[in-house]
CSV table of C-alpha atoms in Angstrom, one decimal:
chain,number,residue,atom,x,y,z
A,1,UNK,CA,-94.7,-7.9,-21.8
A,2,UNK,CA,-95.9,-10.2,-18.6
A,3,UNK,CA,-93.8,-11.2,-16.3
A,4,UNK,CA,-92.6,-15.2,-16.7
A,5,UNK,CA,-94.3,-16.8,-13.8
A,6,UNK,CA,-90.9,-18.5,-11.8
A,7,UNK,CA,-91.9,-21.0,-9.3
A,8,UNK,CA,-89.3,-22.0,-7.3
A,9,UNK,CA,-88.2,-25.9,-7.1
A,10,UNK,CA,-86.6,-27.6,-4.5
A,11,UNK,CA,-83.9,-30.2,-5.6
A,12,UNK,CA,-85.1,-33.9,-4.8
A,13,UNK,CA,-83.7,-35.2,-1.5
A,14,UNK,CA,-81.6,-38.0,-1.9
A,15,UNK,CA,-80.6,-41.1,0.1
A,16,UNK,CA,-77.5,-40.6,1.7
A,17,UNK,CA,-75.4,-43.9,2.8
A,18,UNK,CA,-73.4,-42.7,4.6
A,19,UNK,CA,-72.5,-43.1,8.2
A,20,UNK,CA,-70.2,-42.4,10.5
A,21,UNK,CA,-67.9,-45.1,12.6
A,22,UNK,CA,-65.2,-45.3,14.7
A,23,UNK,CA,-63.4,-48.5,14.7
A,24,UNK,CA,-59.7,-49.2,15.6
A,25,UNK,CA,-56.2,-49.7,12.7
A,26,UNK,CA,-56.8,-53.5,13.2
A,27,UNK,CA,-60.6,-53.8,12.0
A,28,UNK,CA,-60.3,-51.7,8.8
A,29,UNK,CA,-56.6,-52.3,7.4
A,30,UNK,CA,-56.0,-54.7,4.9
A,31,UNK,CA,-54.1,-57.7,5.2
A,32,UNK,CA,-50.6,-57.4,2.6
A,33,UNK,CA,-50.8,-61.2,2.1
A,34,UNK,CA,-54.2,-61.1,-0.1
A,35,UNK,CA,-55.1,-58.3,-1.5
A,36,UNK,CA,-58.2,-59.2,-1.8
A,37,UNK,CA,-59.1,-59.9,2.2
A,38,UNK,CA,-61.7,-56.8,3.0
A,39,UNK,CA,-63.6,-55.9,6.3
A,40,UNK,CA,-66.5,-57.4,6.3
A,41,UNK,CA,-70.2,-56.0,8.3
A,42,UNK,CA,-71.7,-59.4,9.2
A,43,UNK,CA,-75.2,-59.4,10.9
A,44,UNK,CA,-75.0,-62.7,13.6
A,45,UNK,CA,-76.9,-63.7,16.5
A,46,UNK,CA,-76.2,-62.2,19.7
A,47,UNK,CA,-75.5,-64.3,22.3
A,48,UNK,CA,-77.5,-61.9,24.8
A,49,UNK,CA,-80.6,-60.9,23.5
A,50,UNK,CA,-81.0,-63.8,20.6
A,51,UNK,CA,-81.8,-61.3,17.9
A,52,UNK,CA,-79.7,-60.2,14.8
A,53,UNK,CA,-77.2,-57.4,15.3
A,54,UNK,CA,-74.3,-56.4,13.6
A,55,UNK,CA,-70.7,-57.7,13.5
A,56,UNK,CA,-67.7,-56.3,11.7
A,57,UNK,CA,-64.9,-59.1,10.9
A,58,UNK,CA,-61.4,-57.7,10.1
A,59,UNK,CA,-60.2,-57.9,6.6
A,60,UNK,CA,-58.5,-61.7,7.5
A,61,UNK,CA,-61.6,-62.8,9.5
A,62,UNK,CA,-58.8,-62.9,12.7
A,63,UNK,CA,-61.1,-60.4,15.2
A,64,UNK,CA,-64.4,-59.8,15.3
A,65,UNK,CA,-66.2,-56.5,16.9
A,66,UNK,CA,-69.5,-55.8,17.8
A,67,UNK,CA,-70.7,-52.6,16.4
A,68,UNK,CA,-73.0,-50.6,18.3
A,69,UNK,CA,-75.4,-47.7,17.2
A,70,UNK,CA,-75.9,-44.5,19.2
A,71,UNK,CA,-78.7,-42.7,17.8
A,72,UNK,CA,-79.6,-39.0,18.2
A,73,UNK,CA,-83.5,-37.9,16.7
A,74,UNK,CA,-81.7,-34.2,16.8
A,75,UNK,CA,-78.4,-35.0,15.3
A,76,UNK,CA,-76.7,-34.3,11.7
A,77,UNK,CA,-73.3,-35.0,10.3
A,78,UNK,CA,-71.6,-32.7,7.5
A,79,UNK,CA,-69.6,-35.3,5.2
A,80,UNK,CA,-67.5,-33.3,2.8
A,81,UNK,CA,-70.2,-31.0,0.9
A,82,UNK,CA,-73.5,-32.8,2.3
A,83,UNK,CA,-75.4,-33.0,5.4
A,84,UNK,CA,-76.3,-36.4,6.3
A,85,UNK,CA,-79.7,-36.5,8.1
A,86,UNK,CA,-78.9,-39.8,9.9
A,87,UNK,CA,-77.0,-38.5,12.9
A,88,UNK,CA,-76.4,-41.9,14.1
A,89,UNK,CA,-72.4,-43.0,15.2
A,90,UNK,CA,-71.5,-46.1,15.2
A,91,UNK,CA,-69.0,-47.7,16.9
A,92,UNK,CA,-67.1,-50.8,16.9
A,93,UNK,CA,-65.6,-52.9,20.3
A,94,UNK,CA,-63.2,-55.9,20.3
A,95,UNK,CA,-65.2,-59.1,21.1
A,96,UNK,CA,-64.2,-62.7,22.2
A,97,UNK,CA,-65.4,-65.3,19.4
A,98,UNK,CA,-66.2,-67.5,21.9
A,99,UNK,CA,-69.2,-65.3,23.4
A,100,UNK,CA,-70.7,-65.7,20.1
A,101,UNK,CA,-70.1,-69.5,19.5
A,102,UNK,CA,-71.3,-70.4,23.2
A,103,UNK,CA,-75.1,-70.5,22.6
A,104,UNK,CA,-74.6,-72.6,19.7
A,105,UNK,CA,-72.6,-75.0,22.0
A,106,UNK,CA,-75.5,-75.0,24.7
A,107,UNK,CA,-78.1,-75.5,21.9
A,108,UNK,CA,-75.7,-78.5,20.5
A,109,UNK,CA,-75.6,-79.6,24.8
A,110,UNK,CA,-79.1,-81.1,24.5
A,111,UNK,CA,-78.0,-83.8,22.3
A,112,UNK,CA,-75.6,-84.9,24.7
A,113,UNK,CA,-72.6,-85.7,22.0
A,114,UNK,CA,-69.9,-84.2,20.8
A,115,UNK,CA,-69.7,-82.9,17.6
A,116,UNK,CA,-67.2,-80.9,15.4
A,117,UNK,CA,-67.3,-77.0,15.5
A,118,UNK,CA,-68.5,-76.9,11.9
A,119,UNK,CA,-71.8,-79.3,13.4
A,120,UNK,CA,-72.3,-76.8,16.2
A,121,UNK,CA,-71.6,-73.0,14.4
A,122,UNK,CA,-74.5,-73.2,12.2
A,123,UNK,CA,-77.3,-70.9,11.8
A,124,UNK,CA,-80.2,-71.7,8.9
A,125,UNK,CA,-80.6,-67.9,9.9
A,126,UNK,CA,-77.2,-66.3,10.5
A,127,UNK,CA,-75.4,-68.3,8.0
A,128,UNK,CA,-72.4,-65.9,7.8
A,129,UNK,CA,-71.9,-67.6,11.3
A,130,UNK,CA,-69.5,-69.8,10.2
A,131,UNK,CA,-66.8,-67.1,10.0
A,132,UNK,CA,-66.2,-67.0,13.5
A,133,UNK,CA,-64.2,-70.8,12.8
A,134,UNK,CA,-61.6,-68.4,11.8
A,135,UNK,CA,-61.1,-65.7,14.1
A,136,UNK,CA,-58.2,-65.3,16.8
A,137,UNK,CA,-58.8,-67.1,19.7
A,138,UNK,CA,-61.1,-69.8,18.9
A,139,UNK,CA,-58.8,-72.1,19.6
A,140,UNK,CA,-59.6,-71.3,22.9
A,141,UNK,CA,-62.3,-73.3,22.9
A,142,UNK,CA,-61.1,-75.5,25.1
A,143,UNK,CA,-61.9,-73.6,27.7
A,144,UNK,CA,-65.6,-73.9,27.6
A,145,UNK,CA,-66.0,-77.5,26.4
A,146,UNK,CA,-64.9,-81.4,26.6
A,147,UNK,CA,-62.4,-82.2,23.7
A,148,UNK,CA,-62.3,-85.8,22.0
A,149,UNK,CA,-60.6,-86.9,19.0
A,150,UNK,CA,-57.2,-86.2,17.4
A,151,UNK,CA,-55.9,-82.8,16.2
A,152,UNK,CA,-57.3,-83.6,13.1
A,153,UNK,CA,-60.2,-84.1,14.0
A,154,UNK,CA,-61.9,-83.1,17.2
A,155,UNK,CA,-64.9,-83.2,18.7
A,156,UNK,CA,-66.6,-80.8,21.4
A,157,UNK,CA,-69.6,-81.1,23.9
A,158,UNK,CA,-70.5,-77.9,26.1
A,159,UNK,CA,-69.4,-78.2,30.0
A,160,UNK,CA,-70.7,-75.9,32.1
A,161,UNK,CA,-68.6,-76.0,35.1
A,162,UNK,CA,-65.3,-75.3,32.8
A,163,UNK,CA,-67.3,-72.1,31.4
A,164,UNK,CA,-68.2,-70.9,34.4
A,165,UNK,CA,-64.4,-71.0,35.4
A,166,UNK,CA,-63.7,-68.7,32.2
A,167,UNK,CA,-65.9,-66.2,32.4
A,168,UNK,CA,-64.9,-65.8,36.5
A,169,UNK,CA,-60.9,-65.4,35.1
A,170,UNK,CA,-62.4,-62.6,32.4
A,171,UNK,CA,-63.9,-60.8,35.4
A,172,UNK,CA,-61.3,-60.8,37.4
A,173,UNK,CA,-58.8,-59.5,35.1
A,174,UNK,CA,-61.5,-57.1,34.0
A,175,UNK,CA,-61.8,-56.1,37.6
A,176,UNK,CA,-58.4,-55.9,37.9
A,177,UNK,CA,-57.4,-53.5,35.4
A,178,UNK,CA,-60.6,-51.1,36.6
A,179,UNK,CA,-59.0,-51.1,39.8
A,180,UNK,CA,-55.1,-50.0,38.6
A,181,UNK,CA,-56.9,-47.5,36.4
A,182,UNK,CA,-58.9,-46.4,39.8
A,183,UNK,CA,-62.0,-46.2,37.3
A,184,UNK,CA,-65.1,-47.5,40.0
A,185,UNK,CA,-67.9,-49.8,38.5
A,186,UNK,CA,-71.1,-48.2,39.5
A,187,UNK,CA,-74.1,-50.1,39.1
A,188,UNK,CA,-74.0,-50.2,35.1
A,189,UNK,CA,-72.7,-46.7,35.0
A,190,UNK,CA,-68.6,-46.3,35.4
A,191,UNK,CA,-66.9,-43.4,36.2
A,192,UNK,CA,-63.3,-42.1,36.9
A,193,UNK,CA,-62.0,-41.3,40.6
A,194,UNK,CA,-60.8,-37.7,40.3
A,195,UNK,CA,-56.9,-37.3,41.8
């Protein structure tokens, strides 16, 4: 009797999605109050390069992070019995709101009046844009622009000088805490004074 010719098959190769983040307690957790609040990945404008990149807004929309993607051509992850050909690792950093709503407050500028937030944080693009109305620390605002109106209602027009001001505060408590950490800014690379 001849021999059953066996050729051997190789099981498809399916999609994983799957990847791999770090991202602190206060991004992920849920909020007790409504069960329903999730995290949510949100892709926005960046206020650097102009282009979409993604966002992660905690499960009550209170902080937003940036999340960044370190990529590896020659890297795998094992995730429970598979291997997951994407070695990519993303990761997840606190940002201020107002980075993100400060070019739409410069774009709004060239009109020259002031105008609610809802007027200024929209994006025909990046509609999702909107959600940083709700995050922690937009109330700081204030800090960036001219205020009119009542509490209410109030309006807000750009103002470069009281910006300027803000951003030399975040640097100086930034350079602050590098210092009482003795971690030494280097060019763009930091690294840690050895005791």
């Amino acid at each position: 009797m001849p021999k059953a010719n066996k050729k051997k098959t190789k099981s498809p190769v399916t999609e994983q999605k799957q990847w791999v983040l770090i991202a602190a307690d206060d991004a992920l957790t849920e909020v007790k109050e409504d069960k329903q609040a999730e995290p949510a990945f949100v892709k926005l404008r960046h206020p650097k390069t102009d282009q979409g990149a993604m966002f992660l807004f905690s499960a009550n929309s209170g902080k937003v992070f940036e999340v960044v993607k370190y990529e590896d051509d020659y890297r795998s992850w094992f995730i429970q019995d598979t291997v997951q050909q994407d070695g990519s690792l993303f990761m997840t950093t606190p940002m201020d709101p107002l980075f993100l709503v400060l070019p739409y407050l410069i774009k709004a500028d060239q009109s020259g009046m002031y105008m609610t937030l809802d007027q200024i944080v929209m994006d025909q693009d990046y509609p999702q844009c909107s959600k940083l109305l709700e995050c922690e620390g937009i109330s700081d605002i204030k800090y960036i622009t001219d205020c009119k109106g009542s509490e209410d209602m109030k309006a807000y027009r750009y103002n470069k000088q009281t910006t300027l001001e803000w951003l030399k505060g975040k640097v100086e408590r930034t350079t602050n805490v590098l210092r009482e950490n003795n971690i030494q800014e280097i060019g763009r690379a930091s690294c840690r004074e050895r005791v």
